[in-house]
Amino acid sequence: MPNFTKKAIQETFLRLLDEKPLNQITVKQIVETCGINRNSFYYHYRDIPGLIEEIVTQAADRIIREHPAVDSIEEALTATIDFAAENRRAILHIYRSVNRDLFEQYLWKVCDYVITAYGNTAFADARISRSDRKVLERFFRCECFGVAIEWMNSRMTDEIYAYIKRLCELYKGLVEDAVRGGPLPENLDKTEPRV
């Protein structure tokens, strides 16, 4: 029964968040809409930010599970956008609230995961130093995060998928060129810059 109650609280909260900004939602509204008492809410969550954290964490973890391997930058970017697009209006209300940092933290987690998974595929047989691989992964992680944040700042239009496709067409060969870039240093794993 507690799992059913938690799910009902989350669904009710997301429904309310789809209708109004976060600062206009109270625990009282959640429990009245959900048909439970306040004690049931507080049994599962310490407060609304705790509820948000669990919802965002579950969404991030699900995106990660759904993408055990990432074969392209396009797939990595699309997975990141899918994370935010799932509940578009609700995510925008969280993003525009005092809980923005919480959302960004989990968005970064998704970006980190999908780019690392992409790196594992792209660099599997590559002759590239560990430090160069880290540089490339950091670049793509920041790119992934930046694309998602810019998209959210521009009201999350559907044109993002066409943008990602075109961006990836322009990027085509970048990783391969970087990997083929030059001879391997003798101390392949000893020279890693601090990031």
Short mmCIF file of C-alpha atoms in Angstrom, two decimals:
data_model
loop_
_atom_site.label_atom_id
_atom_site.label_comp_id
_atom_site.label_asym_id
_atom_site.label_seq_id
_atom_site.Cartn_x
_atom_site.Cartn_y
_atom_site.Cartn_z
CA MET A 1 0.00 0.00 0.00
CA PRO A 2 2.77 2.58 0.73
CA ASN A 3 4.11 2.26 -2.85
CA PHE A 4 0.63 3.00 -4.19
CA THR A 5 0.41 6.07 -1.94
CA LYS A 6 3.84 7.32 -3.01
CA LYS A 7 2.93 6.89 -6.67
CA ALA A 8 -0.37 8.72 -6.11
CA ILE A 9 1.45 11.60 -4.38
CA GLN A 10 3.96 11.87 -7.24
CA GLU A 11 1.31 11.75 -9.96
CA THR A 12 -0.86 14.30 -8.16
CA PHE A 13 2.12 16.62 -7.66
CA LEU A 14 3.12 16.38 -11.34
CA ARG A 15 -0.47 17.07 -12.40
CA LEU A 16 -0.60 20.16 -10.17
CA LEU A 17 2.85 21.22 -11.37
CA ASP A 18 1.65 20.96 -14.95
CA GLU A 19 -1.10 23.45 -14.08
CA LYS A 20 0.74 26.01 -11.94
CA PRO A 21 4.18 27.19 -10.81
CA LEU A 22 5.90 25.34 -7.99
CA ASN A 23 5.61 28.22 -5.51
CA GLN A 24 1.80 27.99 -5.76
CA ILE A 25 1.63 24.32 -4.74
CA THR A 26 1.22 23.32 -1.11
CA VAL A 27 1.24 20.01 0.72
CA LYS A 28 -2.41 20.72 1.59
CA GLN A 29 -3.33 20.91 -2.12
CA ILE A 30 -1.43 17.70 -2.87
CA VAL A 31 -3.12 15.69 -0.11
CA GLU A 32 -6.60 17.07 -0.81
CA THR A 33 -6.28 16.35 -4.55
CA CYS A 34 -4.76 12.95 -3.84
CA GLY A 35 -7.39 12.05 -1.24
CA ILE A 36 -4.95 11.24 1.59
CA ASN A 37 -4.14 12.90 4.90
CA ARG A 38 -1.09 15.06 5.65
CA ASN A 39 0.49 12.34 7.78
CA SER A 40 0.56 10.04 4.76
CA PHE A 41 2.44 12.68 2.79
CA TYR A 42 4.95 13.27 5.59
CA TYR A 43 5.39 9.53 6.09
CA HIS A 44 6.87 9.39 2.56
CA TYR A 45 8.42 12.86 2.11
CA ARG A 46 9.89 15.41 4.48
CA ASP A 47 8.70 18.27 2.23
CA ILE A 48 7.98 19.26 -1.38
CA PRO A 49 11.69 19.61 -2.28
CA GLY A 50 12.18 16.01 -1.05
CA LEU A 51 9.32 14.92 -3.32
CA ILE A 52 10.90 16.77 -6.27
CA GLU A 53 14.26 15.16 -5.58
CA GLU A 54 12.76 11.66 -5.66
CA ILE A 55 10.80 12.32 -8.87
CA VAL A 56 13.84 13.76 -10.68
CA THR A 57 16.13 11.01 -9.37
CA GLN A 58 13.74 8.30 -10.57
CA ALA A 59 13.47 9.94 -14.00
CA ALA A 60 17.26 10.23 -14.31
CA ASP A 61 17.78 6.62 -13.20
CA ARG A 62 15.15 5.40 -15.67
CA ILE A 63 16.79 7.24 -18.59
CA ILE A 64 20.12 5.69 -17.60
CA ARG A 65 18.58 2.18 -17.44
CA GLU A 66 16.92 2.65 -20.84
CA HIS A 67 20.27 3.51 -22.44
CA PRO A 68 22.73 0.80 -21.32
CA ALA A 69 24.92 1.63 -24.31
CA VAL A 70 25.08 4.87 -26.27
CA ASP A 71 26.35 4.53 -29.82
CA SER A 72 26.32 8.14 -30.99
CA ILE A 73 26.42 11.74 -29.82
CA GLU A 74 22.93 12.12 -31.30
CA GLU A 75 21.64 9.34 -29.06
CA ALA A 76 23.36 10.92 -26.04
CA LEU A 77 21.85 14.35 -26.72
CA THR A 78 18.42 12.89 -27.45
CA ALA A 79 18.45 10.88 -24.20
CA THR A 80 19.28 14.07 -22.27
CA ILE A 81 16.45 16.02 -23.92
CA ASP A 82 14.05 13.13 -23.35
CA PHE A 83 14.87 13.35 -19.63
CA ALA A 84 13.62 16.97 -19.55
CA ALA A 85 10.81 16.58 -22.09
CA GLU A 86 9.01 13.84 -20.19
CA ASN A 87 6.91 16.29 -18.17
CA ARG A 88 7.71 19.48 -20.07
CA ARG A 89 5.62 22.02 -18.18
CA ALA A 90 6.33 20.46 -14.80
CA ILE A 91 10.07 20.45 -15.50
CA LEU A 92 9.93 24.10 -16.58
CA HIS A 93 8.16 24.99 -13.34
CA ILE A 94 10.90 23.20 -11.34
CA TYR A 95 13.62 24.74 -13.50
CA ARG A 96 12.25 28.24 -12.91
CA SER A 97 11.96 27.71 -9.15
CA VAL A 98 14.37 27.83 -6.24
CA ASN A 99 14.89 24.09 -6.83
CA ARG A 100 16.63 24.71 -10.18
CA ASP A 101 19.98 23.56 -8.82
CA LEU A 102 18.46 20.21 -7.89
CA PHE A 103 17.20 19.69 -11.42
CA GLU A 104 20.56 20.77 -12.90
CA GLN A 105 22.36 18.30 -10.63
CA TYR A 106 20.34 15.38 -12.02
CA LEU A 107 20.53 16.71 -15.59
CA TRP A 108 24.32 16.71 -15.17
CA LYS A 109 24.11 13.12 -13.88
CA VAL A 110 22.26 12.09 -17.03
CA CYS A 111 24.75 13.96 -19.26
CA ASP A 112 27.68 12.37 -17.44
CA TYR A 113 26.22 8.90 -17.82
CA VAL A 114 25.25 9.13 -21.51
CA ILE A 115 28.58 10.69 -22.53
CA THR A 116 30.58 8.12 -20.55
CA ALA A 117 28.50 5.35 -22.17
CA TYR A 118 29.14 6.94 -25.56
CA GLY A 119 32.87 7.15 -24.77
CA ASN A 120 32.93 3.46 -23.91
CA THR A 121 31.55 2.73 -27.37
CA ALA A 122 33.41 5.38 -29.39
CA PHE A 123 36.80 4.79 -27.78
CA ALA A 124 36.56 1.03 -27.23
CA ASP A 125 39.25 0.17 -29.77
CA ALA A 126 40.74 3.62 -30.18
CA ARG A 127 44.39 4.36 -29.70
CA ILE A 128 43.89 7.48 -27.59
CA SER A 129 45.44 8.49 -24.30
CA ARG A 130 43.29 8.50 -21.21
CA SER A 131 43.86 12.22 -20.78
CA ASP A 132 42.70 12.95 -24.35
CA ARG A 133 39.66 10.76 -23.86
CA LYS A 134 38.79 12.71 -20.70
CA VAL A 135 39.16 15.99 -22.58
CA LEU A 136 36.79 14.82 -25.33
CA GLU A 137 34.28 13.39 -22.86
CA ARG A 138 34.33 16.61 -20.84
CA PHE A 139 33.71 18.66 -23.98
CA PHE A 140 30.75 16.50 -25.03
CA ARG A 141 29.35 16.39 -21.48
CA CYS A 142 29.36 20.21 -21.33
CA GLU A 143 27.87 20.37 -24.84
CA CYS A 144 25.11 17.96 -23.86
CA PHE A 145 24.30 19.92 -20.68
CA GLY A 146 24.47 23.25 -22.52
CA VAL A 147 22.12 22.14 -25.28
CA ALA A 148 19.56 20.98 -22.68
CA ILE A 149 19.81 24.20 -20.63
CA GLU A 150 19.56 26.44 -23.71
CA TRP A 151 16.54 24.45 -24.88
CA MET A 152 14.87 24.93 -21.51
CA ASN A 153 15.62 28.64 -21.58
CA SER A 154 13.96 28.87 -25.00
CA ARG A 155 10.70 27.32 -23.76
CA MET A 156 11.44 23.71 -24.79
CA THR A 157 10.25 23.80 -28.39
CA ASP A 158 10.02 20.60 -30.42
CA GLU A 159 12.57 21.92 -32.93
CA ILE A 160 15.28 20.63 -30.61
CA TYR A 161 15.31 17.20 -32.24
CA ALA A 162 15.94 18.71 -35.69
CA TYR A 163 18.65 20.88 -34.12
CA ILE A 164 20.31 17.82 -32.55
CA LYS A 165 20.21 15.97 -35.86
CA ARG A 166 21.82 18.90 -37.70
CA LEU A 167 24.39 19.46 -34.95
CA CYS A 168 25.43 15.82 -35.18
CA GLU A 169 25.70 16.05 -38.96
CA LEU A 170 28.10 18.98 -38.47
CA TYR A 171 30.02 17.06 -35.78
CA LYS A 172 30.33 13.96 -37.97
CA GLY A 173 33.88 12.69 -37.92
CA LEU A 174 35.04 14.98 -35.12
CA VAL A 175 35.69 12.15 -32.67
CA GLU A 176 37.28 9.98 -35.34
CA ASP A 177 39.57 12.84 -36.38
CA ALA A 178 40.53 13.47 -32.75
CA VAL A 179 41.29 9.80 -32.20
CA ARG A 180 43.41 9.63 -35.37
CA GLY A 181 45.04 12.95 -34.41
CA GLY A 182 48.58 11.82 -33.90
CA PRO A 183 51.00 9.39 -32.37
CA LEU A 184 50.38 8.16 -28.85
CA PRO A 185 52.58 9.63 -26.16
CA GLU A 186 54.95 7.19 -24.50
CA ASN A 187 53.51 7.82 -21.05
CA LEU A 188 49.95 7.15 -22.17
CA ASP A 189 48.34 7.04 -18.72
CA LYS A 190 50.76 9.08 -16.64
CA THR A 191 49.99 12.55 -17.96
CA GLU A 192 46.47 13.42 -16.94
CA PRO A 193 45.57 17.07 -16.43
CA ARG A 194 43.56 18.01 -13.39
CA VAL A 195 40.03 18.97 -14.35
#
